[in-house]
CSV table of C-alpha atoms in Angstrom, one decimal:
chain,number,residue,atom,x,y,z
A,1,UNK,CA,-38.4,-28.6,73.1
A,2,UNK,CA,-36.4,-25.7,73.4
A,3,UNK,CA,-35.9,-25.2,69.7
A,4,UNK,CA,-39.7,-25.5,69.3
A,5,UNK,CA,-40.2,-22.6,72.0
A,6,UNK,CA,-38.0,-20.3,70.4
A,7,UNK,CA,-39.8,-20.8,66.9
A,8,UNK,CA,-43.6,-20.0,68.6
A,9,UNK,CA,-42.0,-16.7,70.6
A,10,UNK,CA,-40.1,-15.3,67.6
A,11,UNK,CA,-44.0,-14.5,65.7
A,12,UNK,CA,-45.0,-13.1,69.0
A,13,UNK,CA,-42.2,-10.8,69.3
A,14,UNK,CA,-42.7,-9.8,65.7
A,15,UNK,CA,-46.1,-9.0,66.4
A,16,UNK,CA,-45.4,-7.4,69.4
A,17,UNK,CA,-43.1,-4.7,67.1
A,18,UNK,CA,-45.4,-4.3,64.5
A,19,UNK,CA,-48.3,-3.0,67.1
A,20,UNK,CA,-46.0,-0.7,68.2
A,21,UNK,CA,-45.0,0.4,64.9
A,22,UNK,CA,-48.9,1.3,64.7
A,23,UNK,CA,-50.1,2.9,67.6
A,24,UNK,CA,-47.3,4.0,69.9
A,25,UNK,CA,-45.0,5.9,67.1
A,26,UNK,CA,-48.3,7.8,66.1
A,27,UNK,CA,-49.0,8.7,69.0
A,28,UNK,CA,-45.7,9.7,70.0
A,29,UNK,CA,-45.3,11.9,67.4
A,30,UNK,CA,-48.7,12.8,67.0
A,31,UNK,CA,-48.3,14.7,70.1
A,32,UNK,CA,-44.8,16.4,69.9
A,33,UNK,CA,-46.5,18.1,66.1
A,34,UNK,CA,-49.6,19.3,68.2
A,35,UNK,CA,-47.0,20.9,70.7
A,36,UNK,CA,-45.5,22.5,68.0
A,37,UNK,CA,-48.1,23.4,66.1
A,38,UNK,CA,-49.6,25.5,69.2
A,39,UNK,CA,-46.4,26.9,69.9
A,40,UNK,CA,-46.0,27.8,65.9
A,41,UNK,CA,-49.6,29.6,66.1
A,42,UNK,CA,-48.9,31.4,69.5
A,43,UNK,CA,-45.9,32.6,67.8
A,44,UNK,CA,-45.1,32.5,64.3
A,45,UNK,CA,-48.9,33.0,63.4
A,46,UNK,CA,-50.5,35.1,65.7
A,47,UNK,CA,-47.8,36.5,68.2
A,48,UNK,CA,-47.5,40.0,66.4
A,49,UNK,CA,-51.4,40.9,67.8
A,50,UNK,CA,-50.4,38.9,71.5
A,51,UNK,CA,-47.1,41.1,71.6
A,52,UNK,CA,-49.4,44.2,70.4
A,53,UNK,CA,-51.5,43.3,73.1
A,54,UNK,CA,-48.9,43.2,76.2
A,55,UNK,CA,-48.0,46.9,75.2
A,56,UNK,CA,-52.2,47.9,76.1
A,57,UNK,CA,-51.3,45.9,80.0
A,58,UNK,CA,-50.6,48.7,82.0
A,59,UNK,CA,-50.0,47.4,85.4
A,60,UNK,CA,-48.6,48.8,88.4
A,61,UNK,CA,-48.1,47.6,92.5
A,62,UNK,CA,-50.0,50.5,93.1
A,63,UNK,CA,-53.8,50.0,93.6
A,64,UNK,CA,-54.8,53.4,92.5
A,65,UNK,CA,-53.0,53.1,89.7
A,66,UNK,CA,-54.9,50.6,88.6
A,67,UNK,CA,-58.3,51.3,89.6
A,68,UNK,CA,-59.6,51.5,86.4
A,69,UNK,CA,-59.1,48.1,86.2
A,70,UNK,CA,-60.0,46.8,90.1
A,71,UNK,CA,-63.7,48.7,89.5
A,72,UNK,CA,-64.6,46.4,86.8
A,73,UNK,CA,-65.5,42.5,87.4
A,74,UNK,CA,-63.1,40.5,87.9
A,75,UNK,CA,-60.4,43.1,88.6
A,76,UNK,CA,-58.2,41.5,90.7
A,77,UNK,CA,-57.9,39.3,88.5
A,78,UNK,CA,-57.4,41.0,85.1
A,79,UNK,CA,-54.7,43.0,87.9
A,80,UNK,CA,-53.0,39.7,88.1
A,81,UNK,CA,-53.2,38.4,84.3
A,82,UNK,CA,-52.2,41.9,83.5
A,83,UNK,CA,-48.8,41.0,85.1
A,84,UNK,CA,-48.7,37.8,83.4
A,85,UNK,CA,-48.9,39.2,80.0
A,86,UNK,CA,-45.3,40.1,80.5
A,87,UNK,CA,-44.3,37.4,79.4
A,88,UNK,CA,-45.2,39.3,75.4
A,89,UNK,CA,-42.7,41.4,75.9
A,90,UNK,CA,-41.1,38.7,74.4
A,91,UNK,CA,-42.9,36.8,71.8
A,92,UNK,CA,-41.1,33.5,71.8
A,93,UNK,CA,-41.3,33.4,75.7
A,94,UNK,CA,-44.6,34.5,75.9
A,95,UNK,CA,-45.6,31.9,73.2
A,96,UNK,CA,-44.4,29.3,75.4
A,97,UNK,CA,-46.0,30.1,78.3
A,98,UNK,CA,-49.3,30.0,76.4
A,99,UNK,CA,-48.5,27.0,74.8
A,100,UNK,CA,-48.1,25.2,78.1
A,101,UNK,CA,-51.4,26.5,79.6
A,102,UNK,CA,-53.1,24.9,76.4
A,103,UNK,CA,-50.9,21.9,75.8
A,104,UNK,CA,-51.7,21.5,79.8
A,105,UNK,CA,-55.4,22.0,79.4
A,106,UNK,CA,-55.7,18.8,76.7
A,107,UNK,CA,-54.1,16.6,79.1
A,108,UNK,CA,-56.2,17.3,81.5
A,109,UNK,CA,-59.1,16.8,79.5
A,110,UNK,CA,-57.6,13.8,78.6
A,111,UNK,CA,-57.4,12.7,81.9
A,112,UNK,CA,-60.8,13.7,82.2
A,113,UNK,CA,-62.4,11.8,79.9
A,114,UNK,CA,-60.4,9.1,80.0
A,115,UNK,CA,-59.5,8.2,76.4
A,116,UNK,CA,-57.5,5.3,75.2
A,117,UNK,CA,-53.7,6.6,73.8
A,118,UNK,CA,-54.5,6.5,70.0
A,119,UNK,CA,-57.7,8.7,71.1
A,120,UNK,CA,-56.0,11.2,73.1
A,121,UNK,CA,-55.1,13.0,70.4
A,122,UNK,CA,-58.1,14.8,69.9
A,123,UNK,CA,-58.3,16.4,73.5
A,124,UNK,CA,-56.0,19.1,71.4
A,125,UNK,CA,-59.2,20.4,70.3
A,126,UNK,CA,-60.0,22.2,73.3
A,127,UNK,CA,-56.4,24.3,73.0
A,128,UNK,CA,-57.0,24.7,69.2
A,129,UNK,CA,-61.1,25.9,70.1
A,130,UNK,CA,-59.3,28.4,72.6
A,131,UNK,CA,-57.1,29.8,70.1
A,132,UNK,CA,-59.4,29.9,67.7
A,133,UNK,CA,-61.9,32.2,69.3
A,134,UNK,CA,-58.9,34.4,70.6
A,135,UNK,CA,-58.3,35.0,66.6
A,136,UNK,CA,-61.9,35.3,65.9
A,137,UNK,CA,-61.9,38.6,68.0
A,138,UNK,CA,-59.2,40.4,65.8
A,139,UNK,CA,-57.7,43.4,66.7
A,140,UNK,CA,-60.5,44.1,69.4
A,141,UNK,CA,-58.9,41.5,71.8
A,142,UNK,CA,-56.4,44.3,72.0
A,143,UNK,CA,-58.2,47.6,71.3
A,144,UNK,CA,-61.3,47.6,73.1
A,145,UNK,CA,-61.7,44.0,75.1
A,146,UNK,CA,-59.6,43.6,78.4
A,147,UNK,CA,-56.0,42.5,76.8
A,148,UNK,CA,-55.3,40.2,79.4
A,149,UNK,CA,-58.0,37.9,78.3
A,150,UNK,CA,-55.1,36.4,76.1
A,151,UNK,CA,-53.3,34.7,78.7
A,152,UNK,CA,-56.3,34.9,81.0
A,153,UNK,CA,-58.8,33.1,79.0
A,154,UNK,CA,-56.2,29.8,78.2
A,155,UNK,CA,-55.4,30.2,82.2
A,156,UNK,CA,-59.0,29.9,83.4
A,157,UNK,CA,-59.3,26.8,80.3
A,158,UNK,CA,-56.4,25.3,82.2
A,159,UNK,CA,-57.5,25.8,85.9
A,160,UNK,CA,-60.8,24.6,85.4
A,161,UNK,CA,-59.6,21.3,83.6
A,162,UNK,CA,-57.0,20.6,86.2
A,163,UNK,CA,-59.7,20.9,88.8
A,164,UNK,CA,-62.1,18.1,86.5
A,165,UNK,CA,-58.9,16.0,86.4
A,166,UNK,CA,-58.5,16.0,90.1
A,167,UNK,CA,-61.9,14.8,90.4
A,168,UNK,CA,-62.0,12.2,87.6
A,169,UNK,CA,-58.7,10.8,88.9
A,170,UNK,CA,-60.5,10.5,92.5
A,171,UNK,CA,-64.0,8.7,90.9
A,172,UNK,CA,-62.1,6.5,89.1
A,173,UNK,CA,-60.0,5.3,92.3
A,174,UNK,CA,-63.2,5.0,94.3
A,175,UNK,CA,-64.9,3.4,90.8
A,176,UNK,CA,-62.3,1.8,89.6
A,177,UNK,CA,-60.9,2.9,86.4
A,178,UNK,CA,-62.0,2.5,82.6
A,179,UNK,CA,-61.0,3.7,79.3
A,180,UNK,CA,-63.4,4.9,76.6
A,181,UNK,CA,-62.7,2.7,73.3
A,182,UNK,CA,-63.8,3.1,69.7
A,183,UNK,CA,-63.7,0.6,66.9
A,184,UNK,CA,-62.8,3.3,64.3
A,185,UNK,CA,-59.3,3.4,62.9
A,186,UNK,CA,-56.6,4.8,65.1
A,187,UNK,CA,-55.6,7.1,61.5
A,188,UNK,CA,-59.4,8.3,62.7
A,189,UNK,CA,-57.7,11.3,65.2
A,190,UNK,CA,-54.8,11.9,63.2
A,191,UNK,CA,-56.6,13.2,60.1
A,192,UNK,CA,-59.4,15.0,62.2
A,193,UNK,CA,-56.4,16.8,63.8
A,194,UNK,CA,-54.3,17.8,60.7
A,195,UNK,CA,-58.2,19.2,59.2
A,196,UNK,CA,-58.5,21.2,62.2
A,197,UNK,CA,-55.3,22.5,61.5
A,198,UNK,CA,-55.1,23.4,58.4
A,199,UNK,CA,-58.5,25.3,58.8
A,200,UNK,CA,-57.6,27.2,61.8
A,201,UNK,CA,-54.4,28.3,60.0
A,202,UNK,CA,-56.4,29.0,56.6
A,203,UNK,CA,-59.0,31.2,58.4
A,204,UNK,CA,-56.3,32.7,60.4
A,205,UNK,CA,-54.6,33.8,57.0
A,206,UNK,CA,-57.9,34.4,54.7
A,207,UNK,CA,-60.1,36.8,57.5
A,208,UNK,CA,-56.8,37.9,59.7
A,209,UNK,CA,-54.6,38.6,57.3
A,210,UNK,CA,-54.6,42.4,58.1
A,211,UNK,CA,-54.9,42.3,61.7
A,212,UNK,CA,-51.9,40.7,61.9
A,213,UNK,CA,-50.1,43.0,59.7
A,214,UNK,CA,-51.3,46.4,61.7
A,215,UNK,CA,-50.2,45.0,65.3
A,216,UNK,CA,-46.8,44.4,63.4
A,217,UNK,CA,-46.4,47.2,61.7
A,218,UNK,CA,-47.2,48.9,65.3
A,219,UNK,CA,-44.8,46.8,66.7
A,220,UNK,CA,-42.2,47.4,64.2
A,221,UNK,CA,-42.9,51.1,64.3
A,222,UNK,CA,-41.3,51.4,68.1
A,223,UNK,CA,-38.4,49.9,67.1
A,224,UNK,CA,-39.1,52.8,64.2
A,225,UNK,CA,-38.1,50.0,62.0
A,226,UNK,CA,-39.7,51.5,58.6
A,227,UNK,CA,-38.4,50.1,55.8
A,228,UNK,CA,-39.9,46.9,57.4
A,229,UNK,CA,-43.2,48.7,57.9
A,230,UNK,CA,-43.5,49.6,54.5
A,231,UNK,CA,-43.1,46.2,53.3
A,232,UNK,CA,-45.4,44.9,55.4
A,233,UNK,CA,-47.9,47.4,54.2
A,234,UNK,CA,-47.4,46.1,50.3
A,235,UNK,CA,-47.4,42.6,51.6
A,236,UNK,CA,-51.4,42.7,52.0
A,237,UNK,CA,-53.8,41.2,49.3
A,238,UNK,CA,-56.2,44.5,50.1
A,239,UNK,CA,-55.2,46.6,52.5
A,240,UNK,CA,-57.4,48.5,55.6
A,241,UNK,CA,-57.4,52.3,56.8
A,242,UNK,CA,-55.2,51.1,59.9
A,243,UNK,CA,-52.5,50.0,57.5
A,244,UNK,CA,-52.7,52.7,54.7
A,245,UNK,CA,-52.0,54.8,58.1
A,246,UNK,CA,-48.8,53.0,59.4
A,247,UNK,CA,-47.6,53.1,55.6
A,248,UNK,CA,-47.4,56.2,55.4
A,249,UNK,CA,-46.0,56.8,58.4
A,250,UNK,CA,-43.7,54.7,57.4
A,251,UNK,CA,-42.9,57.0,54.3
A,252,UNK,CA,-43.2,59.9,55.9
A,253,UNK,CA,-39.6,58.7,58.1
A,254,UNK,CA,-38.1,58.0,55.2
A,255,UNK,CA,-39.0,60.2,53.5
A,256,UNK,CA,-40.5,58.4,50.9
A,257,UNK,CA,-44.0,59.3,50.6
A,258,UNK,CA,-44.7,61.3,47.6
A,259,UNK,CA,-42.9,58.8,45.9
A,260,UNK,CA,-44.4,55.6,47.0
A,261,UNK,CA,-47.7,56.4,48.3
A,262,UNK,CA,-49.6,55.4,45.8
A,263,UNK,CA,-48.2,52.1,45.5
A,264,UNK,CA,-50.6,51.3,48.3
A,265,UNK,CA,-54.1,50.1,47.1
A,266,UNK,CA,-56.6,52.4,48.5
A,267,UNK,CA,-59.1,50.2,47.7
A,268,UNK,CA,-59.6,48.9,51.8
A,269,UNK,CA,-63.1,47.4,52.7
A,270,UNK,CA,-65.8,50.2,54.5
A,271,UNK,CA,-67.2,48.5,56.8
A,272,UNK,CA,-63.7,48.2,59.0
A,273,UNK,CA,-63.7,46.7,62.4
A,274,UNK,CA,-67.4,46.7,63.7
A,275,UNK,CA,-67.2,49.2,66.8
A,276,UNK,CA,-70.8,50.2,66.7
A,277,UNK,CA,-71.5,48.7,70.2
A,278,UNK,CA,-68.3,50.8,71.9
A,279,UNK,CA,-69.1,54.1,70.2
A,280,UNK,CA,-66.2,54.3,68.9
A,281,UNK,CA,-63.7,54.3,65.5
A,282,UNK,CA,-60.8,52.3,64.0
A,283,UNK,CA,-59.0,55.6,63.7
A,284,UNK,CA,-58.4,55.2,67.6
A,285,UNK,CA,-56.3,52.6,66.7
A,286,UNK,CA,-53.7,55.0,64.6
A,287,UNK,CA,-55.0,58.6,65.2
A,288,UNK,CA,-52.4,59.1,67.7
A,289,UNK,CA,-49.3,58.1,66.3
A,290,UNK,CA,-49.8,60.2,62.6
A,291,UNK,CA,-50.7,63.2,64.4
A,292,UNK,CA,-47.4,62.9,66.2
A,293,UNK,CA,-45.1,61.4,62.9
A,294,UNK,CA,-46.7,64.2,61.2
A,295,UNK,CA,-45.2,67.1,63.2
A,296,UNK,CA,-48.9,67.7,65.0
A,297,UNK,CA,-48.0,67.0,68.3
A,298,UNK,CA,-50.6,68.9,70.3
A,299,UNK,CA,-53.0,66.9,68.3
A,300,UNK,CA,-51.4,63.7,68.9
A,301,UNK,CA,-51.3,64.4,72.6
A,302,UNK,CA,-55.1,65.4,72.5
A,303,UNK,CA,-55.8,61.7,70.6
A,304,UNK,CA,-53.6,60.1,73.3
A,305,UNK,CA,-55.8,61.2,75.8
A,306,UNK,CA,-58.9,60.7,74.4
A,307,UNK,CA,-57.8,57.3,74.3
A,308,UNK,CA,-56.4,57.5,78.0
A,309,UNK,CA,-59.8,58.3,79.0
A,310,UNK,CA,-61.9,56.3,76.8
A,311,UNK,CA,-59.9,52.7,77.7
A,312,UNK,CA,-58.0,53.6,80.7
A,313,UNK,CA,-53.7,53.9,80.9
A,314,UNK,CA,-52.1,51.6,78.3
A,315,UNK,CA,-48.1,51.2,77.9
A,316,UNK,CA,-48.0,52.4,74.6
A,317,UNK,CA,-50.2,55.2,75.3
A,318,UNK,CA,-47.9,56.3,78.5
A,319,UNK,CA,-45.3,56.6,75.7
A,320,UNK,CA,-47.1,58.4,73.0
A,321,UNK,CA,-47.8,60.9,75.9
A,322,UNK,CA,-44.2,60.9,77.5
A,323,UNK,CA,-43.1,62.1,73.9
A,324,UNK,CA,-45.3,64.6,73.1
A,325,UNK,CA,-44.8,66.2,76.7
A,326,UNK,CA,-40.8,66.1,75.8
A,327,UNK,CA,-41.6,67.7,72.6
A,328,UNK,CA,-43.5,70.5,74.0
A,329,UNK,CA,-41.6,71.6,76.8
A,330,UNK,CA,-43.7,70.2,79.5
A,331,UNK,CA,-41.2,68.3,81.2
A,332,UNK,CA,-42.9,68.3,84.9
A,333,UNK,CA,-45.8,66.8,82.9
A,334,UNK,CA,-43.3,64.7,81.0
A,335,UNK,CA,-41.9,63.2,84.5
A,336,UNK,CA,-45.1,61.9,85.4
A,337,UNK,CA,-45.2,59.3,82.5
A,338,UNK,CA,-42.2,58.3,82.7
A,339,UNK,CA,-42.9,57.6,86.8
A,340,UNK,CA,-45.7,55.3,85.6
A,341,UNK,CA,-43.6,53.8,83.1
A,342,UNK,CA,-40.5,53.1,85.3
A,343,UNK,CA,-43.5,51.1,87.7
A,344,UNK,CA,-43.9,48.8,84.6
A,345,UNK,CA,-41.2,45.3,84.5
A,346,UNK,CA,-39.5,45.6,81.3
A,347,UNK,CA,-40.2,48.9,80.3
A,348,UNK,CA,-36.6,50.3,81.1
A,349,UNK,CA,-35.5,50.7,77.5
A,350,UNK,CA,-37.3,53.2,76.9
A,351,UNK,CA,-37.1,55.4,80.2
A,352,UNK,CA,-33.1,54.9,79.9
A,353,UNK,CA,-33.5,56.4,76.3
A,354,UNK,CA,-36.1,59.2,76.4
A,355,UNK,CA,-36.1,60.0,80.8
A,356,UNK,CA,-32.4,62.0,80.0
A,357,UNK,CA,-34.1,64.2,77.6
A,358,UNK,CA,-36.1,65.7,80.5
A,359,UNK,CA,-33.2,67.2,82.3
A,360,UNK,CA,-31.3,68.0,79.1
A,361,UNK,CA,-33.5,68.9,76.6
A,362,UNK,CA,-30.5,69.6,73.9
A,363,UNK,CA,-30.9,65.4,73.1
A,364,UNK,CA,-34.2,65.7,71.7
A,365,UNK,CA,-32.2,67.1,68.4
A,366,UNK,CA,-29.5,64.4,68.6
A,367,UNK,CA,-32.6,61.5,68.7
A,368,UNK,CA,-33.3,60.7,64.5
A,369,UNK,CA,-36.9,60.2,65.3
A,370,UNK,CA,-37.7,63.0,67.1
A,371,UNK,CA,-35.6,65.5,65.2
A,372,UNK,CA,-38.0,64.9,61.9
A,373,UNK,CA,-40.7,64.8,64.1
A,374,UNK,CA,-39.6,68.6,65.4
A,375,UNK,CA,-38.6,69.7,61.5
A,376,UNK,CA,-42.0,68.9,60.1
């Protein structure tokens, strides 16, 4: 009798393994590749324009500081997101802490609707919709929306999901708990996951392609890494005024650009970003930094503040300021920036490598960025 039990329990136990050869390792895995995914996107992808975007978060303890941003809806709490957008500072860290508020937010939604395992899969729609429409708004997520709607948007996806998984999990103990099923494969989710993918990357790449290239090339251009700019610039299937700008302020440090500038296409789009309903330009987004890279500093200060008034204080605009002040001479003027700067977390690089000049104005000549800027 024994003999015959171990001969019926062996095809169970082989049938046990093959189910979870079927459904558990897809799942398993299908996960940890959505995870990474996200993370890739909030990074490798897109974390150029999110970095671009920590650098327009001027925040500050002080409430008059930041009334320009407590007088608008919301404000406390764009004060608070503002403060969370630190995290950019560093892209890798900051593209983890987004991909936890929207890996968090489809496990919520999970929990909300109550999927079986080889169905939860697809909850990762609501992080890639979230993404998605953070994309879709370009370089005006940065430029002329409130930038903190990049970790502030995912943050309210996340609360308000967490909040609908509190209350599903309480129903269902009062109800008693169910699971949604389907009768479609479990393969179903897997390739409805990996189209989503591979169209939200496509897009990204085929209508984004020079966003992303201008917030790095402004990235790269305050660590006045050039020759990096300049590539970047060539990289581009057709280029956009923004980057034709930053190339040639590239060439301009090194240089370069009677030689080279006409291995740029000038052949960008017209219609540029649509601003029509802020009044305003795309050349806000680079006036600024070739007036200054071009030796017209009073002009870049007077495009600096234009912007100052037009959007309110901005980090990179504190520093634009701070070094056409230095430039000038205005040093009481000069000191004032660099107070609001030194208020910022993070920003200590650049007080600890400009703030000296103030006192002892004989470094400005011994910086290599400034001194061209002072020679043209």
């Amino acid at each position: 009798m024994a003999k015959k039990r171990d001969k019926v329990a062996t095809p169970v136990a082989a049938k046990s393994k093959s189910s979870f050869s079927g459904i558990k390792i897809p799942y398993l895995w299908g996960h940890a590749l959505m995870i990474l995914f996200i993370y890739a996107c909030c990074t490798w992808l897109y974390g150029d324009v999110f970095q671009r975007a920590q650098q327009e978060c001027y925040v500050s303890a002080d409430a008059e500081r930041m009334v320009f941003v407590l007088r608008q809806p919301f404000g406390e709490f764009y004060w608070l997101m503002r403060y969370a957008m630190l995290v950019f500072k560093n892209v890798w860290v900051g593209g983890l802490v987004l991909t936890i508020l929207l890996v968090g937010s489809a496990c919520c939604l999970s929990r909300i609707l109550g999927l079986s395992r080889r169905w939860k899969l697809l909850t990762f729609l609501l992080p890639l919709a979230t993404l998605s429409y953070l994309i879709w708004r370009g370089l005006r997520i940065y430029f002329l929306d409130e930038p903190s709607l990049v970790i502030g948007i995912p943050a309210v996806v996340f609360v308000f999901t967490a909040l609908g998984a509190c209350i599903a999990s309480f129903v269902r103990k009062r109800v008693g708990s169910s699971q949604v099923s389907h009768k479609h494969s479990h393969w179903f989710p897997v390739v409805t996951m990996v189209v989503a993918c591979a169209t939200l990357v496509s897009c990204t790449r085929l209508y984004r392609e020079n966003d992303i290239v201008c917030a790095r090339m402004q990235n790269l251009m305050w660590k006045a890494d050039w020759e990096s700019m300049t590539d970047e610039a060539l990289s581009v299937s057709r280029g956009t005024r923004v980057t034709a700008a930053y190339y040639a302020v590239a060439l301009v440090q090194q240089e370069q650009l009677l030689e080279h500038i006409f291995d740029f296409a000038f052949d960008y789009p017209q219609d540029g970003i649509n601003l029509a309903d802020k009044g305003q330009t795309e050349a806000g987004l680079y006036e600024a930094d070739c007036n200054f890279y071009a030796g017209l500093v009073n002009s870049a200060y007077r495009s600096a503040m234009e912007r100052h008034v037009m959007a309110g204080p901005s980090i990179s605009n504190y520093k634009r300021l701070a070094l056409c002040s230095i430039i000038n001479g205005e040093m009481n003027l000069a000191k004032r920036y660099m107070k609001a700067l030194e208020e910022v977390p993070f920003e200590s690089d650049f007080v600890d490598r400009y703030g000296p000049m103030i006192d002892n104005p004989k470094l400005i000549v011994e910086d290599p960025e400034l001194v061209k800027v002072l020679h043209l």
